[in-house]
PDB file of C-alpha atoms and ligand atoms in Angstrom:
ATOM      1  CA  MET A   1     -39.489 -32.170 100.127  1.00  0.00           C
ATOM      2  CA  ALA A   2     -36.947 -34.695  99.130  1.00  0.00           C
ATOM      3  CA  LEU A   3     -36.683 -34.059  95.295  1.00  0.00           C
ATOM      4  CA  MET A   4     -33.093 -36.078  95.047  1.00  0.00           C
ATOM      5  CA  ARG A   5     -31.952 -38.994  97.045  1.00  0.00           C
ATOM      6  CA  CYS A   6     -28.438 -38.775  98.032  1.00  0.00           C
ATOM      7  CA  ASP A   7     -26.132 -39.694  95.258  1.00  0.00           C
ATOM      8  CA  GLU A   8     -22.261 -39.470  95.435  1.00  0.00           C
ATOM      9  CA  GLU A   9     -21.889 -39.471  91.541  1.00  0.00           C
ATOM     10  CA  LEU A  10     -24.255 -36.433  90.981  1.00  0.00           C
ATOM     11  CA  ILE A  11     -22.394 -34.570  93.820  1.00  0.00           C
ATOM     12  CA  GLN A  12     -18.822 -35.153  92.018  1.00  0.00           C
ATOM     13  CA  LEU A  13     -20.373 -33.983  88.537  1.00  0.00           C
ATOM     14  CA  TYR A  14     -21.910 -30.751  90.213  1.00  0.00           C
ATOM     15  CA  VAL A  15     -18.898 -29.794  91.707  1.00  0.00           C
ATOM     16  CA  ASP A  16     -17.109 -30.446  88.397  1.00  0.00           C
ATOM     17  CA  GLY A  17     -19.440 -28.224  86.828  1.00  0.00           C
ATOM     18  CA  VAL A  18     -20.695 -30.368  83.929  1.00  0.00           C
ATOM     19  CA  LEU A  19     -24.324 -30.992  85.132  1.00  0.00           C
ATOM     20  CA  HIS A  20     -27.490 -29.383  82.996  1.00  0.00           C
ATOM     21  CA  PRO A  21     -28.484 -26.503  84.864  1.00  0.00           C
ATOM     22  CA  ALA A  22     -31.840 -28.152  86.029  1.00  0.00           C
ATOM     23  CA  GLU A  23     -29.824 -31.039  87.368  1.00  0.00           C
ATOM     24  CA  ALA A  24     -27.534 -28.533  89.073  1.00  0.00           C
ATOM     25  CA  ALA A  25     -30.636 -26.815  90.684  1.00  0.00           C
ATOM     26  CA  LEU A  26     -31.770 -29.954  91.764  1.00  0.00           C
ATOM     27  CA  VAL A  27     -28.548 -31.169  93.441  1.00  0.00           C
ATOM     28  CA  GLU A  28     -28.374 -27.432  95.216  1.00  0.00           C
ATOM     29  CA  ALA A  29     -31.780 -27.893  96.517  1.00  0.00           C
ATOM     30  CA  HIS A  30     -30.700 -31.224  98.012  1.00  0.00           C
ATOM     31  CA  LEU A  31     -27.451 -29.691  99.400  1.00  0.00           C
ATOM     32  CA  GLN A  32     -29.518 -27.118 101.113  1.00  0.00           C
ATOM     33  CA  GLU A  33     -31.320 -29.945 103.370  1.00  0.00           C
ATOM     34  CA  CYS A  34     -28.539 -32.807 103.463  1.00  0.00           C
ATOM     35  CA  ARG A  35     -25.677 -32.230 105.702  1.00  0.00           C
ATOM     36  CA  ALA A  36     -23.687 -35.514 104.463  1.00  0.00           C
ATOM     37  CA  CYS A  37     -23.961 -34.387 100.936  1.00  0.00           C
ATOM     38  CA  ARG A  38     -22.737 -30.983 101.827  1.00  0.00           C
ATOM     39  CA  ARG A  39     -19.567 -32.659 103.416  1.00  0.00           C
ATOM     40  CA  GLN A  40     -18.971 -34.409 100.184  1.00  0.00           C
ATOM     41  CA  ALA A  41     -19.276 -31.648  98.238  1.00  0.00           C
ATOM     42  CA  GLY A  42     -17.199 -29.638 100.189  1.00  0.00           C
ATOM     43  CA  PHE A  43     -14.404 -32.390 100.187  1.00  0.00           C
ATOM     44  CA  TYR A  44     -14.709 -32.677  96.343  1.00  0.00           C
ATOM     45  CA  LYS A  45     -14.271 -29.071  95.917  1.00  0.00           C
ATOM     46  CA  SER A  46     -10.992 -29.193  97.973  1.00  0.00           C
ATOM     47  CA  LEU A  47      -9.847 -32.316  96.230  1.00  0.00           C
ATOM     48  CA  TYR A  48     -10.349 -30.969  92.573  1.00  0.00           C
ATOM     49  CA  TRP A  49      -8.294 -27.767  93.410  1.00  0.00           C
ATOM     50  CA  ASP A  50      -5.596 -29.809  95.049  1.00  0.00           C
ATOM     51  CA  LEU A  51      -5.672 -32.215  92.012  1.00  0.00           C
ATOM     52  CA  GLY A  52      -5.139 -29.211  89.752  1.00  0.00           C
ATOM     53  CA  ARG A  53      -1.801 -28.501  91.405  1.00  0.00           C
ATOM     54  CA  ALA A  54      -0.874 -31.994  91.652  1.00  0.00           C
ATOM     55  CA  ALA A  55       1.788 -31.925  88.683  1.00  0.00           C
ATOM     56  CA  GLY A  56       4.172 -29.712  91.259  1.00  0.00           C
ATOM     57  CA  LEU A  57       4.720 -33.216  93.193  1.00  0.00           C
ATOM     58  CA  ALA A  58       6.117 -35.173  90.247  1.00  0.00           C
ATOM     59  CA  PRO A  59      10.031 -34.798  90.509  1.00  0.00           C
ATOM     60  CA  GLU A  60      12.098 -32.825  88.012  1.00  0.00           C
ATOM     61  CA  PRO A  61      13.165 -34.266  84.905  1.00  0.00           C
ATOM     62  CA  PRO A  62      16.474 -36.095  85.525  1.00  0.00           C
ATOM     63  CA  GLN A  63      17.927 -35.365  81.914  1.00  0.00           C
ATOM     64  CA  GLU A  64      20.115 -32.373  80.987  1.00  0.00           C
ATOM     65  CA  PRO A  65      18.277 -30.043  78.739  1.00  0.00           C
ATOM     66  CA  GLU A  66      21.100 -29.613  76.897  1.00  0.00           C
ATOM     67  CA  ALA A  67      21.728 -33.324  76.352  1.00  0.00           C
ATOM     68  CA  LEU A  68      18.148 -33.719  75.121  1.00  0.00           C
ATOM     69  CA  ALA A  69      18.416 -30.853  72.821  1.00  0.00           C
ATOM     70  CA  ASP A  70      21.678 -32.189  71.203  1.00  0.00           C
ATOM     71  CA  LEU A  71      19.783 -35.581  70.903  1.00  0.00           C
ATOM     72  CA  LEU A  72      16.939 -34.173  69.016  1.00  0.00           C
ATOM     73  CA  LEU A  73      19.173 -32.294  66.681  1.00  0.00           C
ATOM     74  CA  ALA A  74      21.149 -35.479  65.672  1.00  0.00           C
ATOM     75  CA  GLU A  75      17.720 -37.091  65.180  1.00  0.00           C
ATOM     76  CA  HIS A  76      16.798 -34.461  62.798  1.00  0.00           C
ATOM     77  CA  ARG A  77      19.938 -34.690  60.951  1.00  0.00           C
ATOM     78  CA  ARG A  78      19.683 -38.228  60.733  1.00  0.00           C
ATOM     79  CA  GLY A  79      16.216 -37.953  59.098  1.00  0.00           C
ATOM     80  CA  GLU A  80      17.673 -35.498  56.838  1.00  0.00           C
ATOM     81  CA  GLU A  81      20.261 -38.092  55.642  1.00  0.00           C
ATOM     82  CA  PRO A  82      19.381 -39.271  51.723  1.00  0.00           C
ATOM     83  CA  GLU A  83      19.289 -42.707  53.079  1.00  0.00           C
ATOM     84  CA  ALA A  84      16.210 -42.799  55.516  1.00  0.00           C
ATOM     85  CA  PRO A  85      16.378 -45.094  58.215  1.00  0.00           C
ATOM     86  CA  PRO A  86      13.512 -47.512  58.807  1.00  0.00           C
ATOM     87  CA  ALA A  87      12.554 -46.816  61.943  1.00  0.00           C
ATOM     88  CA  THR A  88       9.592 -44.652  61.362  1.00  0.00           C
ATOM     89  CA  THR A  89       8.257 -46.937  58.734  1.00  0.00           C
ATOM     90  CA  TRP A  90       7.057 -49.067  62.014  1.00  0.00           C
ATOM     91  CA  ASP A  91       5.946 -46.325  63.782  1.00  0.00           C
ATOM     92  CA  PHE A  92       2.352 -46.380  63.457  1.00  0.00           C
ATOM     93  CA  ALA A  93       1.479 -44.362  66.346  1.00  0.00           C
ATOM     94  CA  THR A  94       3.302 -41.460  65.097  1.00  0.00           C
ATOM     95  CA  LEU A  95       1.981 -42.122  61.552  1.00  0.00           C
ATOM     96  CA  TRP A  96      -1.633 -42.080  63.069  1.00  0.00           C
ATOM     97  CA  LEU A  97      -0.823 -38.780  65.014  1.00  0.00           C
ATOM     98  CA  ARG A  98       0.223 -37.398  61.467  1.00  0.00           C
ATOM     99  CA  ALA A  99      -2.566 -38.326  59.936  1.00  0.00           C
ATOM    100  CA  ASN A 100      -4.581 -36.830  62.433  1.00  0.00           C
ATOM    101  CA  PRO A 101      -6.044 -33.444  60.988  1.00  0.00           C
ATOM    102  CA  ALA A 102      -6.128 -32.137  64.406  1.00  0.00           C
ATOM    103  CA  PHE A 103      -2.676 -31.998  64.921  1.00  0.00           C
ATOM    104  CA  THR A 104      -1.142 -31.689  61.253  1.00  0.00           C
ATOM    105  CA  ARG A 105      -1.488 -29.812  58.196  1.00  0.00           C
ATOM    106  CA  PRO A 106      -3.784 -31.448  55.628  1.00  0.00           C
ATOM    107  CA  ALA A 107      -2.635 -33.164  52.571  1.00  0.00           C
ATOM    108  CA  ARG A 108       0.129 -35.127  53.445  1.00  0.00           C
ATOM    109  CA  ALA A 109       1.323 -38.397  52.056  1.00  0.00           C
ATOM    110  CA  VAL A 110       0.461 -40.321  55.133  1.00  0.00           C
ATOM    111  CA  SER A 111      -3.020 -39.021  55.167  1.00  0.00           C
ATOM    112  CA  SER A 112      -3.647 -42.226  53.175  1.00  0.00           C
ATOM    113  CA  LEU A 113      -3.598 -44.003  56.215  1.00  0.00           C
ATOM    114  CA  GLY A 114      -6.598 -42.513  57.419  1.00  0.00           C
ATOM    115  CA  HIS A 115      -7.550 -43.248  61.352  1.00  0.00           C
ATOM    116  CA  ILE A 116      -5.398 -46.314  62.073  1.00  0.00           C
ATOM    117  CA  GLY A 117      -6.001 -45.285  65.826  1.00  0.00           C
ATOM    118  CA  ALA A 118      -6.091 -48.001  68.283  1.00  0.00           C
ATOM    119  CA  GLU A 119      -5.615 -50.532  65.603  1.00  0.00           C
ATOM    120  CA  GLY A 120      -2.719 -48.814  64.383  1.00  0.00           C
ATOM    121  CA  LEU A 121      -1.046 -48.890  67.919  1.00  0.00           C
ATOM    122  CA  ARG A 122      -1.620 -52.198  68.596  1.00  0.00           C
ATOM    123  CA  ARG A 123      -0.146 -53.008  65.534  1.00  0.00           C
ATOM    124  CA  ALA A 124       3.111 -50.942  66.277  1.00  0.00           C
ATOM    125  CA  GLU A 125       3.116 -53.136  69.297  1.00  0.00           C
ATOM    126  CA  GLY A 126       3.109 -56.055  67.309  1.00  0.00           C
ATOM    127  CA  LEU A 127       5.709 -55.039  65.200  1.00  0.00           C
ATOM    128  CA  ARG A 128       7.851 -54.126  68.226  1.00  0.00           C
ATOM    129  CA  GLU A 129      10.024 -57.311  67.984  1.00  0.00           C
ATOM    130  CA  GLY A 130      10.891 -56.538  64.039  1.00  0.00           C
ATOM    131  CA  LEU A 131      11.997 -53.371  64.982  1.00  0.00           C
ATOM    132  CA  ARG A 132      15.834 -52.967  63.675  1.00  0.00           C
ATOM    133  CA  ARG A 133      17.085 -50.140  65.600  1.00  0.00           C
ATOM    134  CA  PRO A 134      15.923 -50.922  69.210  1.00  0.00           C
ATOM    135  CA  GLY A 135      18.810 -48.710  70.948  1.00  0.00           C
ATOM    136  CA  LYS A 136      16.507 -45.768  69.857  1.00  0.00           C
ATOM    137  CA  TRP A 137      13.306 -47.376  71.530  1.00  0.00           C
ATOM    138  CA  PRO A 138      12.892 -46.548  75.409  1.00  0.00           C
ATOM    139  CA  ARG A 139      13.926 -49.815  77.376  1.00  0.00           C
ATOM    140  CA  TRP A 140      10.458 -50.868  78.006  1.00  0.00           C
ATOM    141  CA  LEU A 141       9.430 -51.109  74.319  1.00  0.00           C
ATOM    142  CA  TRP A 142      12.381 -53.494  73.499  1.00  0.00           C
ATOM    143  CA  ARG A 143      12.737 -55.433  76.855  1.00  0.00           C
ATOM    144  CA  LYS A 144      10.838 -58.469  76.446  1.00  0.00           C
ATOM    145  CA  GLY A 145      11.895 -58.614  72.803  1.00  0.00           C
ATOM    146  CA  GLY A 146      15.186 -59.426  73.949  1.00  0.00           C
ATOM    147  CA  GLY A 147      16.907 -56.370  72.456  1.00  0.00           C
TER     148      GLY A 147
ATOM    149  CA  MET B   1       5.024 -15.137  65.128  1.00  0.00           C
ATOM    150  CA  ASP B   2       4.288 -16.973  68.636  1.00  0.00           C
ATOM    151  CA  ARG B   3       6.559 -19.133  70.407  1.00  0.00           C
ATOM    152  CA  ASP B   4       5.356 -22.521  69.143  1.00  0.00           C
ATOM    153  CA  ALA B   5       5.440 -21.345  65.684  1.00  0.00           C
ATOM    154  CA  SER B   6       9.065 -20.080  65.861  1.00  0.00           C
ATOM    155  CA  ILE B   7      10.180 -23.174  67.548  1.00  0.00           C
ATOM    156  CA  ILE B   8       8.653 -25.401  64.755  1.00  0.00           C
ATOM    157  CA  GLN B   9      10.116 -23.585  62.097  1.00  0.00           C
ATOM    158  CA  LEU B  10      13.520 -23.254  63.823  1.00  0.00           C
ATOM    159  CA  CYS B  11      13.431 -26.858  64.023  1.00  0.00           C
ATOM    160  CA  ARG B  12      12.448 -27.662  60.550  1.00  0.00           C
ATOM    161  CA  GLN B  13      15.436 -25.446  59.243  1.00  0.00           C
ATOM    162  CA  GLY B  14      17.620 -27.817  61.431  1.00  0.00           C
ATOM    163  CA  HIS B  15      18.846 -24.721  64.052  1.00  0.00           C
ATOM    164  CA  ARG B  16      19.878 -26.040  67.450  1.00  0.00           C
ATOM    165  CA  ALA B  17      18.015 -23.290  69.097  1.00  0.00           C
ATOM    166  CA  GLY B  18      14.900 -24.529  67.929  1.00  0.00           C
ATOM    167  CA  PHE B  19      15.633 -27.836  69.787  1.00  0.00           C
ATOM    168  CA  ALA B  20      17.068 -26.032  72.619  1.00  0.00           C
ATOM    169  CA  ARG B  21      13.858 -23.803  72.901  1.00  0.00           C
ATOM    170  CA  LEU B  22      11.631 -26.952  72.369  1.00  0.00           C
ATOM    171  CA  VAL B  23      13.206 -28.528  75.281  1.00  0.00           C
ATOM    172  CA  GLU B  24      13.350 -25.764  77.480  1.00  0.00           C
ATOM    173  CA  ALA B  25       9.672 -24.969  76.784  1.00  0.00           C
ATOM    174  CA  TYR B  26       8.121 -28.432  77.324  1.00  0.00           C
ATOM    175  CA  GLN B  27      10.714 -30.920  78.879  1.00  0.00           C
ATOM    176  CA  GLU B  28       9.330 -30.102  82.513  1.00  0.00           C
ATOM    177  CA  ARG B  29       5.810 -30.440  81.534  1.00  0.00           C
ATOM    178  CA  VAL B  30       6.151 -33.694  79.419  1.00  0.00           C
ATOM    179  CA  TYR B  31       8.147 -35.245  82.125  1.00  0.00           C
ATOM    180  CA  ARG B  32       5.823 -34.517  84.904  1.00  0.00           C
ATOM    181  CA  THR B  33       2.707 -35.576  82.784  1.00  0.00           C
ATOM    182  CA  ALA B  34       4.600 -38.971  81.973  1.00  0.00           C
ATOM    183  CA  TYR B  35       5.780 -39.182  85.553  1.00  0.00           C
ATOM    184  CA  THR B  36       2.010 -38.818  86.812  1.00  0.00           C
ATOM    185  CA  PHE B  37       0.725 -41.260  84.557  1.00  0.00           C
ATOM    186  CA  VAL B  38       3.433 -44.311  85.149  1.00  0.00           C
ATOM    187  CA  GLN B  39       4.929 -43.309  88.665  1.00  0.00           C
ATOM    188  CA  HIS B  40       8.335 -44.401  87.644  1.00  0.00           C
ATOM    189  CA  ARG B  41      11.361 -42.037  87.475  1.00  0.00           C
ATOM    190  CA  GLU B  42      13.306 -43.685  85.034  1.00  0.00           C
ATOM    191  CA  ASP B  43      10.490 -45.021  82.871  1.00  0.00           C
ATOM    192  CA  ALA B  44       9.136 -41.325  82.736  1.00  0.00           C
ATOM    193  CA  GLN B  45      12.687 -40.193  81.298  1.00  0.00           C
ATOM    194  CA  ASP B  46      12.633 -42.856  78.792  1.00  0.00           C
ATOM    195  CA  LEU B  47       8.924 -41.768  77.592  1.00  0.00           C
ATOM    196  CA  THR B  48      10.042 -38.330  77.783  1.00  0.00           C
ATOM    197  CA  GLN B  49      12.599 -38.670  75.296  1.00  0.00           C
ATOM    198  CA  GLU B  50      10.663 -40.683  73.001  1.00  0.00           C
ATOM    199  CA  VAL B  51       7.997 -38.189  73.115  1.00  0.00           C
ATOM    200  CA  PHE B  52      10.464 -35.700  71.788  1.00  0.00           C
ATOM    201  CA  LEU B  53      12.072 -37.530  69.341  1.00  0.00           C
ATOM    202  CA  ARG B  54       8.813 -38.446  67.582  1.00  0.00           C
ATOM    203  CA  THR B  55       8.063 -35.067  67.431  1.00  0.00           C
ATOM    204  CA  VAL B  56      11.196 -34.073  65.665  1.00  0.00           C
ATOM    205  CA  ARG B  57      10.448 -36.952  63.203  1.00  0.00           C
ATOM    206  CA  ALA B  58       7.091 -35.388  62.865  1.00  0.00           C
ATOM    207  CA  ILE B  59       8.048 -32.107  62.903  1.00  0.00           C
ATOM    208  CA  ASP B  60       7.540 -31.387  59.077  1.00  0.00           C
ATOM    209  CA  SER B  61       3.942 -32.266  59.254  1.00  0.00           C
ATOM    210  CA  LEU B  62       3.228 -30.616  62.364  1.00  0.00           C
ATOM    211  CA  ASP B  63       0.868 -27.455  62.023  1.00  0.00           C
ATOM    212  CA  SER B  64       2.626 -24.482  63.085  1.00  0.00           C
ATOM    213  CA  SER B  65      -0.399 -22.209  63.456  1.00  0.00           C
ATOM    214  CA  ARG B  66      -1.514 -24.645  66.297  1.00  0.00           C
ATOM    215  CA  PRO B  67      -0.045 -24.957  70.014  1.00  0.00           C
ATOM    216  CA  LEU B  68       2.463 -27.600  70.363  1.00  0.00           C
ATOM    217  CA  TRP B  69       1.124 -28.778  73.880  1.00  0.00           C
ATOM    218  CA  PRO B  70      -1.848 -30.827  72.657  1.00  0.00           C
ATOM    219  CA  TRP B  71       0.415 -32.657  70.486  1.00  0.00           C
ATOM    220  CA  LEU B  72       2.744 -33.343  73.092  1.00  0.00           C
ATOM    221  CA  ARG B  73       0.234 -34.424  75.496  1.00  0.00           C
ATOM    222  CA  ARG B  74      -1.197 -36.895  72.830  1.00  0.00           C
ATOM    223  CA  VAL B  75       2.053 -38.594  72.342  1.00  0.00           C
ATOM    224  CA  THR B  76       2.860 -38.584  76.023  1.00  0.00           C
ATOM    225  CA  THR B  77      -0.594 -40.279  76.439  1.00  0.00           C
ATOM    226  CA  ASN B  78      -0.507 -42.614  73.904  1.00  0.00           C
ATOM    227  CA  LEU B  79       3.131 -43.853  74.908  1.00  0.00           C
ATOM    228  CA  ALA B  80       2.151 -43.942  78.430  1.00  0.00           C
ATOM    229  CA  LEU B  81      -0.704 -46.413  77.458  1.00  0.00           C
ATOM    230  CA  THR B  82       1.492 -48.630  75.430  1.00  0.00           C
ATOM    231  CA  TYR B  83       3.993 -48.774  78.455  1.00  0.00           C
ATOM    232  CA  LEU B  84       1.381 -49.537  80.793  1.00  0.00           C
ATOM    233  CA  LYS B  85      -0.152 -52.309  78.970  1.00  0.00           C
ATOM    234  CA  GLN B  86       3.289 -53.854  78.520  1.00  0.00           C
ATOM    235  CA  ARG B  87       4.253 -53.326  82.398  1.00  0.00           C
ATOM    236  CA  LYS B  88       0.973 -54.367  83.752  1.00  0.00           C
ATOM    237  CA  GLY B  89       1.759 -58.121  84.092  1.00  0.00           C
ATOM    238  CA  HIS B  90      -1.002 -59.225  86.599  1.00  0.00           C
ATOM    239  CA  LEU B  91      -1.984 -55.807  87.544  1.00  0.00           C
ATOM    240  CA  SER B  92      -5.329 -54.590  86.088  1.00  0.00           C
ATOM    241  CA  LEU B  93      -5.156 -51.166  84.519  1.00  0.00           C
ATOM    242  CA  ASP B  94      -8.635 -50.064  85.865  1.00  0.00           C
ATOM    243  CA  GLU B  95      -9.375 -52.155  89.025  1.00  0.00           C
ATOM    244  CA  LEU B  96      -8.117 -51.108  92.524  1.00  0.00           C
ATOM    245  CA  PRO B  97      -5.966 -53.820  94.104  1.00  0.00           C
ATOM    246  CA  GLU B  98      -7.637 -54.895  97.403  1.00  0.00           C
ATOM    247  CA  ALA B  99      -4.427 -53.927  99.125  1.00  0.00           C
ATOM    248  CA  ALA B 100      -5.162 -50.252  98.211  1.00  0.00           C
ATOM    249  CA  LEU B 101      -8.475 -49.972  99.873  1.00  0.00           C
ATOM    250  CA  PRO B 102      -8.171 -48.361 103.559  1.00  0.00           C
ATOM    251  CA  THR B 103      -8.659 -50.729 106.276  1.00  0.00           C
ATOM    252  CA  SER B 104     -10.189 -48.232 108.310  1.00  0.00           C
ATOM    253  CA  GLY B 105     -12.192 -44.986 108.033  1.00  0.00           C
ATOM    254  CA  PRO B 106      -9.688 -41.789 107.810  1.00  0.00           C
ATOM    255  CA  SER B 107      -8.982 -40.082 111.271  1.00  0.00           C
ATOM    256  CA  GLU B 108      -7.436 -36.581 110.011  1.00  0.00           C
ATOM    257  CA  PRO B 109      -9.745 -33.952 108.781  1.00  0.00           C
ATOM    258  CA  SER B 110      -7.522 -32.909 106.205  1.00  0.00           C
ATOM    259  CA  TRP B 111      -4.602 -34.406 103.809  1.00  0.00           C
ATOM    260  CA  THR B 112      -1.246 -32.990 102.965  1.00  0.00           C
ATOM    261  CA  ARG B 113      -0.381 -32.905  99.289  1.00  0.00           C
ATOM    262  CA  VAL B 114       2.159 -35.878  99.990  1.00  0.00           C
ATOM    263  CA  ASP B 115      -0.961 -37.864 101.212  1.00  0.00           C
ATOM    264  CA  LEU B 116      -2.708 -36.958  97.991  1.00  0.00           C
ATOM    265  CA  GLN B 117       0.331 -38.078  96.022  1.00  0.00           C
ATOM    266  CA  ARG B 118       0.508 -41.576  97.543  1.00  0.00           C
ATOM    267  CA  ALA B 119      -3.368 -41.922  97.171  1.00  0.00           C
ATOM    268  CA  MET B 120      -3.090 -40.911  93.409  1.00  0.00           C
ATOM    269  CA  ALA B 121       0.001 -43.377  93.052  1.00  0.00           C
ATOM    270  CA  GLU B 122      -2.062 -46.379  94.346  1.00  0.00           C
ATOM    271  CA  LEU B 123      -5.017 -45.456  91.892  1.00  0.00           C
ATOM    272  CA  PRO B 124      -5.294 -48.104  88.945  1.00  0.00           C
ATOM    273  CA  PRO B 125      -3.251 -46.410  85.756  1.00  0.00           C
ATOM    274  CA  LEU B 126      -6.333 -45.582  83.644  1.00  0.00           C
ATOM    275  CA  TRP B 127      -8.390 -44.019  86.644  1.00  0.00           C
ATOM    276  CA  ARG B 128      -5.145 -42.040  87.327  1.00  0.00           C
ATOM    277  CA  MET B 129      -4.793 -41.065  83.775  1.00  0.00           C
ATOM    278  CA  VAL B 130      -8.447 -39.820  83.493  1.00  0.00           C
ATOM    279  CA  LEU B 131      -8.472 -37.895  86.888  1.00  0.00           C
ATOM    280  CA  THR B 132      -5.133 -36.274  85.477  1.00  0.00           C
ATOM    281  CA  LEU B 133      -6.500 -35.262  82.168  1.00  0.00           C
ATOM    282  CA  ARG B 134      -9.458 -33.904  83.892  1.00  0.00           C
ATOM    283  CA  HIS B 135      -8.127 -31.930  86.816  1.00  0.00           C
ATOM    284  CA  GLN B 136      -4.955 -30.980  85.371  1.00  0.00           C
ATOM    285  CA  GLU B 137      -5.434 -30.807  81.756  1.00  0.00           C
ATOM    286  CA  ASP B 138      -8.919 -29.466  81.952  1.00  0.00           C
ATOM    287  CA  LEU B 139     -10.107 -31.801  79.125  1.00  0.00           C
ATOM    288  CA  THR B 140     -13.547 -32.381  78.972  1.00  0.00           C
ATOM    289  CA  TYR B 141     -14.995 -35.874  79.276  1.00  0.00           C
ATOM    290  CA  ASP B 142     -15.364 -36.365  75.332  1.00  0.00           C
ATOM    291  CA  GLU B 143     -11.948 -34.740  74.994  1.00  0.00           C
ATOM    292  CA  ILE B 144     -10.611 -37.605  77.320  1.00  0.00           C
ATOM    293  CA  ALA B 145     -12.592 -40.167  75.406  1.00  0.00           C
ATOM    294  CA  ARG B 146     -11.209 -39.536  72.163  1.00  0.00           C
ATOM    295  CA  LEU B 147      -7.847 -39.079  73.746  1.00  0.00           C
ATOM    296  CA  LEU B 148      -7.777 -42.619  75.526  1.00  0.00           C
ATOM    297  CA  GLU B 149     -10.177 -44.131  72.797  1.00  0.00           C
ATOM    298  CA  LEU B 150     -12.718 -45.303  75.277  1.00  0.00           C
ATOM    299  CA  PRO B 151     -16.768 -44.755  75.458  1.00  0.00           C
ATOM    300  CA  VAL B 152     -17.290 -41.632  77.265  1.00  0.00           C
ATOM    301  CA  GLY B 153     -19.599 -43.699  79.477  1.00  0.00           C
ATOM    302  CA  THR B 154     -16.189 -45.463  80.722  1.00  0.00           C
ATOM    303  CA  VAL B 155     -14.450 -42.180  81.439  1.00  0.00           C
ATOM    304  CA  LYS B 156     -17.093 -41.153  83.679  1.00  0.00           C
ATOM    305  CA  THR B 157     -17.113 -44.376  85.418  1.00  0.00           C
ATOM    306  CA  TYR B 158     -13.355 -44.060  85.605  1.00  0.00           C
ATOM    307  CA  LEU B 159     -13.813 -40.671  86.979  1.00  0.00           C
ATOM    308  CA  PHE B 160     -16.220 -41.503  89.497  1.00  0.00           C
ATOM    309  CA  ARG B 161     -14.569 -44.408  90.930  1.00  0.00           C
ATOM    310  CA  ALA B 162     -11.484 -42.703  91.306  1.00  0.00           C
ATOM    311  CA  ARG B 163     -12.523 -39.533  92.955  1.00  0.00           C
ATOM    312  CA  ARG B 164     -14.677 -42.120  95.448  1.00  0.00           C
ATOM    313  CA  ALA B 165     -11.367 -44.013  96.132  1.00  0.00           C
ATOM    314  CA  LEU B 166      -9.759 -40.858  97.080  1.00  0.00           C
ATOM    315  CA  ARG B 167     -12.355 -39.721  99.370  1.00  0.00           C
ATOM    316  CA  ALA B 168     -12.668 -43.397 101.192  1.00  0.00           C
ATOM    317  CA  ARG B 169      -8.485 -42.690 101.178  1.00  0.00           C
ATOM    318  CA  LEU B 170      -8.267 -38.974 102.157  1.00  0.00           C
ATOM    319  CA  GLY B 171     -11.895 -37.812 103.160  1.00  0.00           C
ATOM    320  CA  SER B 172     -13.162 -37.169 106.565  1.00  0.00           C
ATOM    321  CA  GLU B 173     -16.790 -36.765 107.555  1.00  0.00           C
ATOM    322  CA  GLY B 174     -15.413 -34.870 110.628  1.00  0.00           C
ATOM    323  CA  GLY B 175     -14.230 -32.189 108.989  1.00  0.00           C
ATOM    324  CA  ASP B 176     -14.190 -29.566 106.219  1.00  0.00           C
ATOM    325  CA  GLY B 177     -10.609 -28.084 106.021  1.00  0.00           C
ATOM    326  CA  TRP B 178      -8.385 -28.788 103.575  1.00  0.00           C
ATOM    327  CA  ARG B 179      -4.791 -27.481 102.704  1.00  0.00           C
TER     328      ARG B 179
HETATM  329 ZN1   ZN C   1     -27.681 -36.151 100.755  1.00  0.00          ZN
END
């Protein structure tokens, strides 16, 4: 009694634990009688397990922690200066994040920007060439602007 | 007061120890996540630095009762997306290049973690990001969709294709072993 055809996506979702219990029961019944899908399920179980540990394969950060901490302290002090620099004005991505209640305290001045979202990011990208302080940005942000 | 709250407080007050602890707690995690997304050491470092600079600029508005990692992960993801859109050139962010498809079926019954890393690196960047956010960060499909500003259906499609591509690359119908 074939309740379900072989369906790789369902097998993936089943192993991922995101199926509704009724759907999961159908997949389980199918797995009982289908060797090929059992193999697939076994593969995906192994794959997910390994993917969960794949971060360990990325290299160590090359930058000295002390140097980064000093840079951040300097950035903080620069932000405290009475004459605020213009860089953050253009920084829509951060403004959007700051305006997002999931991350920030409510009732900030920037909240009037609302959910700029993707549009804000695109605008921030478009304004890239107008950045006055390219040195503060990663190379890839101003490379094409000729900075 | 938990670690993140005290880090935020110290940073707001301009204590060097706050920035040192922030870096100590999160530099490696941010860098490794950025590297997984962009697969390029130098650019991952630039991204990491920018993530921390933005965090410092936003420090006054961060909610110190919430953990810092979701914020850092979000900034890292947004910056990586911007970076990938800039870098892509003729390469698609969500299609598998022909060259990455295996020419013949896999012969080994299982894979090493280096094989996995290599296969991951060959995935289209958006597939890799979705896969990482699901299996490394344990985000739900809905959370991934919100983070990447994609429809949930697209997230599911990318996940399905990414996993299937890894099976085509690493899987073996002959064995069930894994290490
Ligand atoms: Zn089957």
